[in-house]
Amino acid sequence: MQDAHGEPAPGRHRRTRSRRGFLGLAATGAVAGVAGIGRQAFADTAPPPRKFTSQWAIDRRRFQVGRVLAAAAPADVASWITGSGTAPGDLKAEMEAQVNGLADEAASGTGTARGDVVVSWVRAAATQRSIWDRKYDFLRTGSGGAGTFGIITDEIRAKYPAELGTDPQWDPDKDSHRTVWESSLTSDERQTEILRTSTAPGVSRHHLGSDADFFDTTPQDWNDGGPQTDHYAWLRANAARYGFLQTYTADSAQNSPAISQERWHWSYAPVSEAVLRFVRANEPLVDDALAGLWSYDPARYTYIKANWRNYMFHVNEKAYFA
């Protein structure tokens, strides 16, 4: 089988055109006479997950996804990226197949109940706004809060050692933490603290459907030797075969500013990488969409407004093939 450019498609036989291969090509309009058909013509069968054997194969699919984005209305793509619209073409079905395929194998490979594998997946801008607001407003548990969050940065801990001690995360139910958050931190500092582990509405990669959190999202549990060590080793060894990369790594976290390392957050690279290229080519369009999302209270978005590009682009962009 060959892809749209006449080159052998990685990991597939060249003799016959399979149903799965036809679905993939139809989604990008690569088969003569079927452009725009996509999965609609095969509604009785969900597409199986794609398998990848190299970064080259991921990049090839990313190029094809880029053509799908280029064929769509730019404003519609920007709306999807910022959490207020839907993915163009058949990308939603493809992302669902990939996340579910990886989750199924992760459950089997680690002996984890399938329902405990994916702990967070798609979040619309409205949901991300509620997360951002409850953290920014430092809501107590029982008053809209959800307990501890984030990672206390070294810079803030050094300023308030007596109040924060060695606590690893912010705790809205602790009076000493509340004193620092409400009385001492500026709006920009609050945003910076939140942004170590949580993005603002419109900037979250969870809007896409390509990114999911696996097993657990407690940062300290993913430290070397911690409870999630075996799960991280499994993801490192297997996620790339489904086209996934670790979005936030120790290396990407060295950029400033950037999200801290998240060993639980994995991204279907053919889509998320194509999205990054779209954003780089359409920054004013995306900037306008974000300004609309943040217009209800611009004061709580001053820092991210000036730095959203860094948080979006300061990520890992390569899959790990063991």
mmCIF file of C-alpha atoms in Angstrom:
data_model
loop_
_atom_site.group_PDB
_atom_site.id
_atom_site.type_symbol
_atom_site.label_atom_id
_atom_site.label_comp_id
_atom_site.label_asym_id
_atom_site.label_seq_id
_atom_site.Cartn_x
_atom_site.Cartn_y
_atom_site.Cartn_z
ATOM 1 C CA MET A 1 0.000 0.000 0.000
ATOM 2 C CA GLN A 2 1.183 3.543 -0.734
ATOM 3 C CA ASP A 3 0.311 6.874 0.839
ATOM 4 C CA ALA A 4 -0.869 9.979 -0.989
ATOM 5 C CA HIS A 5 2.642 10.808 -2.126
ATOM 6 C CA GLY A 6 3.350 7.421 -3.703
ATOM 7 C CA GLU A 7 5.677 6.278 -0.921
ATOM 8 C CA PRO A 8 5.245 3.045 1.057
ATOM 9 C CA ALA A 9 3.187 3.705 4.175
ATOM 10 C CA PRO A 10 5.161 2.620 7.283
ATOM 11 C CA GLY A 11 3.988 -0.572 8.951
ATOM 12 C CA ARG A 12 1.513 -1.572 6.208
ATOM 13 C CA HIS A 13 1.575 -4.155 3.435
ATOM 14 C CA ARG A 14 2.039 -2.855 -0.106
ATOM 15 C CA ARG A 15 -0.050 -5.485 -1.916
ATOM 16 C CA THR A 16 -3.590 -4.417 -1.059
ATOM 17 C CA ARG A 17 -5.431 -1.357 0.115
ATOM 18 C CA SER A 18 -7.020 -2.271 3.437
ATOM 19 C CA ARG A 19 -10.305 -0.874 4.772
ATOM 20 C CA ARG A 20 -8.325 0.882 7.521
ATOM 21 C CA GLY A 21 -5.959 2.391 4.973
ATOM 22 C CA PHE A 22 -8.871 3.531 2.805
ATOM 23 C CA LEU A 23 -10.429 5.240 5.819
ATOM 24 C CA GLY A 24 -7.222 7.105 6.568
ATOM 25 C CA LEU A 25 -6.778 8.287 2.991
ATOM 26 C CA ALA A 26 -10.431 9.206 2.584
ATOM 27 C CA ALA A 27 -10.213 11.407 5.664
ATOM 28 C CA THR A 28 -7.558 13.515 3.931
ATOM 29 C CA GLY A 29 -9.092 13.344 0.451
ATOM 30 C CA ALA A 30 -6.195 11.284 -0.857
ATOM 31 C CA VAL A 31 -8.237 8.665 -2.737
ATOM 32 C CA ALA A 32 -9.570 9.802 -6.085
ATOM 33 C CA GLY A 33 -13.287 10.443 -6.013
ATOM 34 C CA VAL A 34 -13.768 10.180 -2.247
ATOM 35 C CA ALA A 35 -12.559 13.557 -1.002
ATOM 36 C CA GLY A 36 -14.841 14.722 1.796
ATOM 37 C CA ILE A 37 -16.352 11.270 2.413
ATOM 38 C CA GLY A 38 -14.228 10.290 5.394
ATOM 39 C CA ARG A 39 -15.810 8.060 8.027
ATOM 40 C CA GLN A 40 -19.350 9.150 7.140
ATOM 41 C CA ALA A 41 -19.565 6.427 4.484
ATOM 42 C CA PHE A 42 -18.547 3.762 7.004
ATOM 43 C CA ALA A 43 -20.633 4.740 10.002
ATOM 44 C CA ASP A 44 -21.079 1.092 10.948
ATOM 45 C CA THR A 45 -17.396 0.657 11.795
ATOM 46 C CA ALA A 46 -15.259 2.812 14.065
ATOM 47 C CA PRO A 47 -11.703 3.287 12.748
ATOM 48 C CA PRO A 48 -9.129 1.068 14.447
ATOM 49 C CA PRO A 49 -6.144 2.783 16.090
ATOM 50 C CA ARG A 50 -3.178 3.545 13.879
ATOM 51 C CA LYS A 51 0.198 2.057 14.759
ATOM 52 C CA PHE A 52 3.510 3.863 14.300
ATOM 53 C CA THR A 53 7.033 2.487 14.122
ATOM 54 C CA SER A 54 9.099 5.682 13.928
ATOM 55 C CA GLN A 55 9.112 9.450 14.265
ATOM 56 C CA TRP A 56 9.085 9.551 10.455
ATOM 57 C CA ALA A 57 5.729 7.790 10.404
ATOM 58 C CA ILE A 58 4.306 10.223 12.962
ATOM 59 C CA ASP A 59 5.595 13.175 10.955
ATOM 60 C CA ARG A 60 4.003 11.766 7.786
ATOM 61 C CA ARG A 61 0.593 11.578 9.440
ATOM 62 C CA ARG A 62 1.117 15.041 10.934
ATOM 63 C CA PHE A 63 1.651 16.380 7.418
ATOM 64 C CA GLN A 64 -1.635 14.822 6.296
ATOM 65 C CA VAL A 65 -3.477 16.252 9.303
ATOM 66 C CA GLY A 66 -1.997 19.635 8.448
ATOM 67 C CA ARG A 67 -3.697 19.430 5.065
ATOM 68 C CA VAL A 68 -7.030 18.798 6.793
ATOM 69 C CA LEU A 69 -6.532 21.917 8.924
ATOM 70 C CA ALA A 70 -5.497 23.969 5.907
ATOM 71 C CA ALA A 71 -8.675 22.965 4.064
ATOM 72 C CA ALA A 72 -10.941 24.069 6.938
ATOM 73 C CA ALA A 73 -12.059 27.617 7.695
ATOM 74 C CA PRO A 74 -9.278 29.194 9.815
ATOM 75 C CA ALA A 75 -11.754 30.717 12.276
ATOM 76 C CA ASP A 76 -13.345 27.302 12.839
ATOM 77 C CA VAL A 77 -9.951 25.725 13.492
ATOM 78 C CA ALA A 78 -9.058 28.517 15.941
ATOM 79 C CA SER A 79 -12.381 27.974 17.734
ATOM 80 C CA TRP A 80 -11.613 24.261 18.140
ATOM 81 C CA ILE A 81 -8.064 24.900 19.344
ATOM 82 C CA THR A 82 -9.252 27.369 21.984
ATOM 83 C CA GLY A 83 -11.980 25.080 23.285
ATOM 84 C CA SER A 84 -15.164 26.444 21.749
ATOM 85 C CA GLY A 85 -15.513 24.370 18.585
ATOM 86 C CA THR A 86 -15.102 20.891 17.140
ATOM 87 C CA ALA A 87 -12.258 19.219 15.285
ATOM 88 C CA PRO A 88 -12.458 19.387 11.482
ATOM 89 C CA GLY A 89 -12.977 16.364 9.261
ATOM 90 C CA ASP A 90 -12.634 12.944 10.846
ATOM 91 C CA LEU A 91 -9.973 13.990 13.343
ATOM 92 C CA LYS A 92 -12.278 13.535 16.347
ATOM 93 C CA ALA A 93 -12.861 9.878 15.465
ATOM 94 C CA GLU A 94 -9.153 9.351 14.874
ATOM 95 C CA MET A 95 -8.170 10.863 18.224
ATOM 96 C CA GLU A 96 -10.786 8.806 20.043
ATOM 97 C CA ALA A 97 -9.467 5.649 18.397
ATOM 98 C CA GLN A 98 -5.876 6.455 19.396
ATOM 99 C CA VAL A 99 -6.583 7.373 23.026
ATOM 100 C CA ASN A 100 -8.826 4.367 23.509
ATOM 101 C CA GLY A 101 -6.344 2.076 21.770
ATOM 102 C CA LEU A 102 -3.509 3.178 24.020
ATOM 103 C CA ALA A 103 -5.735 2.993 27.112
ATOM 104 C CA ASP A 104 -6.892 -0.540 26.253
ATOM 105 C CA GLU A 105 -3.323 -1.747 25.901
ATOM 106 C CA ALA A 106 -2.240 0.126 29.028
ATOM 107 C CA ALA A 107 -4.947 -1.589 31.049
ATOM 108 C CA SER A 108 -3.870 -4.992 29.775
ATOM 109 C CA GLY A 109 -0.151 -4.299 30.010
ATOM 110 C CA THR A 110 -0.192 -2.939 33.561
ATOM 111 C CA GLY A 111 -3.041 -4.928 35.080
ATOM 112 C CA THR A 112 -5.045 -1.754 35.699
ATOM 113 C CA ALA A 113 -8.842 -1.590 35.509
ATOM 114 C CA ARG A 114 -9.727 0.020 32.193
ATOM 115 C CA GLY A 115 -11.827 2.683 33.901
ATOM 116 C CA ASP A 116 -8.804 3.792 35.938
ATOM 117 C CA VAL A 117 -6.441 4.346 33.009
ATOM 118 C CA VAL A 118 -7.687 7.634 31.526
ATOM 119 C CA VAL A 119 -8.323 10.068 34.365
ATOM 120 C CA SER A 120 -8.785 13.225 32.272
ATOM 121 C CA TRP A 121 -9.282 13.765 28.562
ATOM 122 C CA VAL A 122 -11.324 16.366 26.663
ATOM 123 C CA ARG A 123 -12.131 19.653 28.396
ATOM 124 C CA ALA A 124 -13.971 22.544 26.791
ATOM 125 C CA ALA A 125 -12.927 26.130 27.457
ATOM 126 C CA ALA A 126 -15.845 26.551 29.875
ATOM 127 C CA THR A 127 -14.623 23.634 31.987
ATOM 128 C CA GLN A 128 -11.046 24.906 31.929
ATOM 129 C CA ARG A 129 -12.303 28.329 32.984
ATOM 130 C CA SER A 130 -14.002 26.821 36.049
ATOM 131 C CA ILE A 131 -10.722 25.104 37.001
ATOM 132 C CA TRP A 132 -8.758 28.318 36.480
ATOM 133 C CA ASP A 133 -11.251 30.410 38.485
ATOM 134 C CA ARG A 134 -11.458 28.097 41.480
ATOM 135 C CA LYS A 135 -7.648 28.042 41.721
ATOM 136 C CA TYR A 136 -7.247 31.775 41.132
ATOM 137 C CA ASP A 137 -9.934 32.510 43.741
ATOM 138 C CA PHE A 138 -8.359 29.925 46.103
ATOM 139 C CA LEU A 139 -11.712 28.369 46.934
ATOM 140 C CA ARG A 140 -11.918 26.168 49.998
ATOM 141 C CA THR A 141 -13.139 22.594 49.836
ATOM 142 C CA GLY A 142 -16.897 22.723 50.247
ATOM 143 C CA SER A 143 -17.071 26.188 48.695
ATOM 144 C CA GLY A 144 -16.291 25.156 45.145
ATOM 145 C CA GLY A 145 -12.689 24.160 45.722
ATOM 146 C CA ALA A 146 -11.175 20.752 44.992
ATOM 147 C CA GLY A 147 -8.400 20.485 47.546
ATOM 148 C CA THR A 148 -4.668 20.869 46.939
ATOM 149 C CA PHE A 149 -3.374 21.860 43.526
ATOM 150 C CA GLY A 150 -0.264 22.723 41.573
ATOM 151 C CA ILE A 151 3.334 22.885 42.711
ATOM 152 C CA ILE A 152 4.577 25.673 44.976
ATOM 153 C CA THR A 153 7.450 27.248 43.044
ATOM 154 C CA ASP A 154 10.856 27.649 44.649
ATOM 155 C CA GLU A 155 10.690 31.415 44.167
ATOM 156 C CA ILE A 156 7.496 31.807 46.184
ATOM 157 C CA ARG A 157 8.535 29.284 48.836
ATOM 158 C CA ALA A 158 11.760 31.226 49.400
ATOM 159 C CA LYS A 159 9.756 34.409 50.009
ATOM 160 C CA TYR A 160 7.360 32.817 52.515
ATOM 161 C CA PRO A 161 9.155 29.868 54.172
ATOM 162 C CA ALA A 162 7.308 30.120 57.477
ATOM 163 C CA GLU A 163 3.869 30.039 55.875
ATOM 164 C CA LEU A 164 4.550 27.382 53.217
ATOM 165 C CA GLY A 165 7.165 25.174 54.878
ATOM 166 C CA THR A 166 7.826 21.999 52.901
ATOM 167 C CA ASP A 167 4.272 21.555 51.602
ATOM 168 C CA PRO A 168 4.555 20.360 47.984
ATOM 169 C CA GLN A 169 1.249 21.825 46.768
ATOM 170 C CA TRP A 170 -1.005 24.800 47.389
ATOM 171 C CA ASP A 171 -3.762 24.064 49.899
ATOM 172 C CA PRO A 172 -6.735 26.483 49.955
ATOM 173 C CA ASP A 173 -7.900 24.926 53.223
ATOM 174 C CA LYS A 174 -4.679 25.950 55.025
ATOM 175 C CA ASP A 175 -4.874 29.391 56.614
ATOM 176 C CA SER A 176 -1.131 30.013 56.224
ATOM 177 C CA HIS A 177 -1.356 29.288 52.488
ATOM 178 C CA ARG A 178 -4.427 31.489 52.202
ATOM 179 C CA THR A 179 -2.606 34.395 53.843
ATOM 180 C CA VAL A 180 0.137 34.227 51.241
ATOM 181 C CA TRP A 181 -2.192 33.734 48.277
ATOM 182 C CA GLU A 182 -4.749 36.392 49.126
ATOM 183 C CA SER A 183 -2.619 39.023 50.873
ATOM 184 C CA SER A 184 0.829 38.755 49.340
ATOM 185 C CA LEU A 185 0.741 37.424 45.788
ATOM 186 C CA THR A 186 0.099 39.717 42.852
ATOM 187 C CA SER A 187 -2.269 38.678 40.066
ATOM 188 C CA ASP A 188 0.707 37.793 37.861
ATOM 189 C CA GLU A 189 2.214 35.649 40.647
ATOM 190 C CA ARG A 190 -1.059 33.791 41.156
ATOM 191 C CA GLN A 191 -1.200 33.059 37.445
ATOM 192 C CA THR A 192 2.417 31.901 37.412
ATOM 193 C CA GLU A 193 1.774 29.479 40.269
ATOM 194 C CA ILE A 194 -1.315 28.037 38.569
ATOM 195 C CA LEU A 195 0.492 27.744 35.253
ATOM 196 C CA ARG A 196 3.117 25.404 36.610
ATOM 197 C CA THR A 197 0.632 22.548 36.295
ATOM 198 C CA SER A 198 -2.585 23.937 34.809
ATOM 199 C CA THR A 199 -3.241 26.051 31.755
ATOM 200 C CA ALA A 200 -5.710 28.859 31.200
ATOM 201 C CA PRO A 201 -8.938 28.414 29.248
ATOM 202 C CA GLY A 202 -8.190 28.567 25.547
ATOM 203 C CA VAL A 203 -4.579 27.439 25.965
ATOM 204 C CA SER A 204 -5.174 23.925 27.306
ATOM 205 C CA ARG A 205 -4.220 21.083 24.973
ATOM 206 C CA HIS A 206 -7.114 19.148 26.484
ATOM 207 C CA HIS A 207 -9.412 21.230 24.274
ATOM 208 C CA LEU A 208 -8.182 19.328 21.227
ATOM 209 C CA GLY A 209 -9.087 15.756 22.135
ATOM 210 C CA SER A 210 -5.542 14.666 21.301
ATOM 211 C CA ASP A 211 -4.214 14.852 24.876
ATOM 212 C CA ALA A 212 -5.116 12.732 27.874
ATOM 213 C CA ASP A 213 -3.923 12.221 31.444
ATOM 214 C CA PHE A 214 -3.202 8.618 32.384
ATOM 215 C CA PHE A 215 -3.428 6.752 35.711
ATOM 216 C CA ASP A 216 -3.051 9.681 38.176
ATOM 217 C CA THR A 217 -2.257 13.418 38.200
ATOM 218 C CA THR A 218 -0.644 13.865 41.624
ATOM 219 C CA PRO A 219 2.824 15.252 40.785
ATOM 220 C CA GLN A 220 4.753 13.677 43.674
ATOM 221 C CA ASP A 221 3.393 10.212 42.839
ATOM 222 C CA TRP A 222 5.318 10.315 39.542
ATOM 223 C CA ASN A 223 8.727 10.991 41.067
ATOM 224 C CA ASP A 224 11.359 8.328 40.447
ATOM 225 C CA GLY A 225 10.637 5.447 42.802
ATOM 226 C CA GLY A 226 7.117 6.716 43.513
ATOM 227 C CA PRO A 227 3.797 4.850 43.177
ATOM 228 C CA GLN A 228 3.530 5.594 39.444
ATOM 229 C CA THR A 229 7.059 4.520 38.490
ATOM 230 C CA ASP A 230 5.946 1.323 36.739
ATOM 231 C CA HIS A 231 3.137 3.088 34.889
ATOM 232 C CA TYR A 232 5.540 5.727 33.621
ATOM 233 C CA ALA A 233 7.957 3.052 32.445
ATOM 234 C CA TRP A 234 5.126 1.344 30.553
ATOM 235 C CA LEU A 235 4.050 4.593 28.854
ATOM 236 C CA ARG A 236 7.632 5.376 27.892
ATOM 237 C CA ALA A 237 7.996 1.962 26.305
ATOM 238 C CA ASN A 238 4.653 1.758 24.513
ATOM 239 C CA ALA A 239 2.927 5.127 23.945
ATOM 240 C CA ALA A 240 4.871 6.029 20.792
ATOM 241 C CA ARG A 241 3.492 2.985 18.971
ATOM 242 C CA TYR A 242 0.096 4.699 19.104
ATOM 243 C CA GLY A 243 1.613 8.031 18.064
ATOM 244 C CA PHE A 244 1.848 9.562 21.548
ATOM 245 C CA LEU A 245 4.560 11.698 23.085
ATOM 246 C CA GLN A 246 5.018 13.057 26.596
ATOM 247 C CA THR A 247 3.952 16.684 26.260
ATOM 248 C CA TYR A 248 5.703 18.202 29.272
ATOM 249 C CA THR A 249 9.126 16.746 30.034
ATOM 250 C CA ALA A 250 12.027 17.636 32.314
ATOM 251 C CA ASP A 251 13.762 19.191 29.302
ATOM 252 C CA SER A 252 10.763 21.245 28.147
ATOM 253 C CA ALA A 253 10.297 22.494 31.719
ATOM 254 C CA GLN A 254 13.735 24.124 31.527
ATOM 255 C CA ASN A 255 12.272 26.746 29.208
ATOM 256 C CA SER A 256 10.980 29.906 30.822
ATOM 257 C CA PRO A 257 8.093 30.117 31.247
ATOM 258 C CA ALA A 258 6.822 26.570 30.866
ATOM 259 C CA ILE A 259 4.592 23.917 32.408
ATOM 260 C CA SER A 260 6.382 21.642 34.888
ATOM 261 C CA GLN A 261 7.152 18.072 33.898
ATOM 262 C CA GLU A 262 3.973 15.952 33.734
ATOM 263 C CA ARG A 263 4.700 12.284 33.298
ATOM 264 C CA TRP A 264 0.994 11.513 33.124
ATOM 265 C CA HIS A 265 0.133 13.844 30.206
ATOM 266 C CA TRP A 266 0.482 12.260 26.738
ATOM 267 C CA SER A 267 -0.445 13.698 23.375
ATOM 268 C CA TYR A 268 -1.388 12.152 20.028
ATOM 269 C CA ALA A 269 1.393 13.857 18.080
ATOM 270 C CA PRO A 270 0.048 13.809 14.492
ATOM 271 C CA VAL A 271 -2.786 16.109 15.565
ATOM 272 C CA SER A 272 -1.171 18.176 18.327
ATOM 273 C CA GLU A 273 1.941 18.850 16.236
ATOM 274 C CA ALA A 274 -0.172 19.923 13.262
ATOM 275 C CA VAL A 275 -2.034 22.252 15.602
ATOM 276 C CA LEU A 276 1.194 23.899 16.775
ATOM 277 C CA ARG A 277 2.117 24.594 13.164
ATOM 278 C CA PHE A 278 -1.328 26.069 12.523
ATOM 279 C CA VAL A 279 -1.039 28.350 15.568
ATOM 280 C CA ARG A 280 2.412 29.563 14.549
ATOM 281 C CA ALA A 281 1.015 30.503 11.143
ATOM 282 C CA ASN A 282 -2.147 32.122 12.551
ATOM 283 C CA GLU A 283 -1.123 33.757 15.824
ATOM 284 C CA PRO A 284 -3.278 36.917 15.444
ATOM 285 C CA LEU A 285 -6.382 34.784 14.861
ATOM 286 C CA VAL A 286 -5.713 32.668 17.942
ATOM 287 C CA ASP A 287 -4.841 35.752 19.995
ATOM 288 C CA ASP A 288 -8.223 37.293 19.160
ATOM 289 C CA ALA A 289 -10.040 34.092 20.155
ATOM 290 C CA LEU A 290 -8.222 34.037 23.501
ATOM 291 C CA ALA A 291 -8.994 37.696 24.167
ATOM 292 C CA GLY A 292 -12.675 36.903 23.754
ATOM 293 C CA LEU A 293 -12.483 34.039 26.255
ATOM 294 C CA TRP A 294 -10.730 36.212 28.843
ATOM 295 C CA SER A 295 -12.837 39.344 28.399
ATOM 296 C CA TYR A 296 -15.100 38.564 31.391
ATOM 297 C CA ASP A 297 -12.246 39.502 33.791
ATOM 298 C CA PRO A 298 -9.011 40.527 32.021
ATOM 299 C CA ALA A 299 -7.270 41.186 35.363
ATOM 300 C CA ARG A 300 -6.883 37.466 36.046
ATOM 301 C CA TYR A 301 -5.281 36.878 32.634
ATOM 302 C CA THR A 302 -2.660 39.645 32.480
ATOM 303 C CA TYR A 303 0.349 37.330 32.672
ATOM 304 C CA ILE A 304 -0.941 34.560 30.416
ATOM 305 C CA LYS A 305 -2.065 37.144 27.844
ATOM 306 C CA ALA A 306 1.548 38.243 27.478
ATOM 307 C CA ASN A 307 2.976 34.731 27.623
ATOM 308 C CA TRP A 308 0.474 32.274 26.109
ATOM 309 C CA ARG A 309 2.775 31.553 23.156
ATOM 310 C CA ASN A 310 5.537 30.382 25.479
ATOM 311 C CA TYR A 311 3.248 28.011 27.343
ATOM 312 C CA MET A 312 1.852 26.659 24.081
ATOM 313 C CA PHE A 313 5.203 26.241 22.296
ATOM 314 C CA HIS A 314 7.530 25.289 25.179
ATOM 315 C CA VAL A 315 6.678 21.591 24.953
ATOM 316 C CA ASN A 316 8.305 18.367 23.872
ATOM 317 C CA GLU A 317 7.708 17.641 20.182
ATOM 318 C CA LYS A 318 9.347 14.229 19.734
ATOM 319 C CA ALA A 319 8.020 10.769 20.543
ATOM 320 C CA TYR A 320 10.191 8.251 22.348
ATOM 321 C CA PHE A 321 10.762 4.977 20.529
ATOM 322 C CA ALA A 322 12.609 2.576 22.837
#
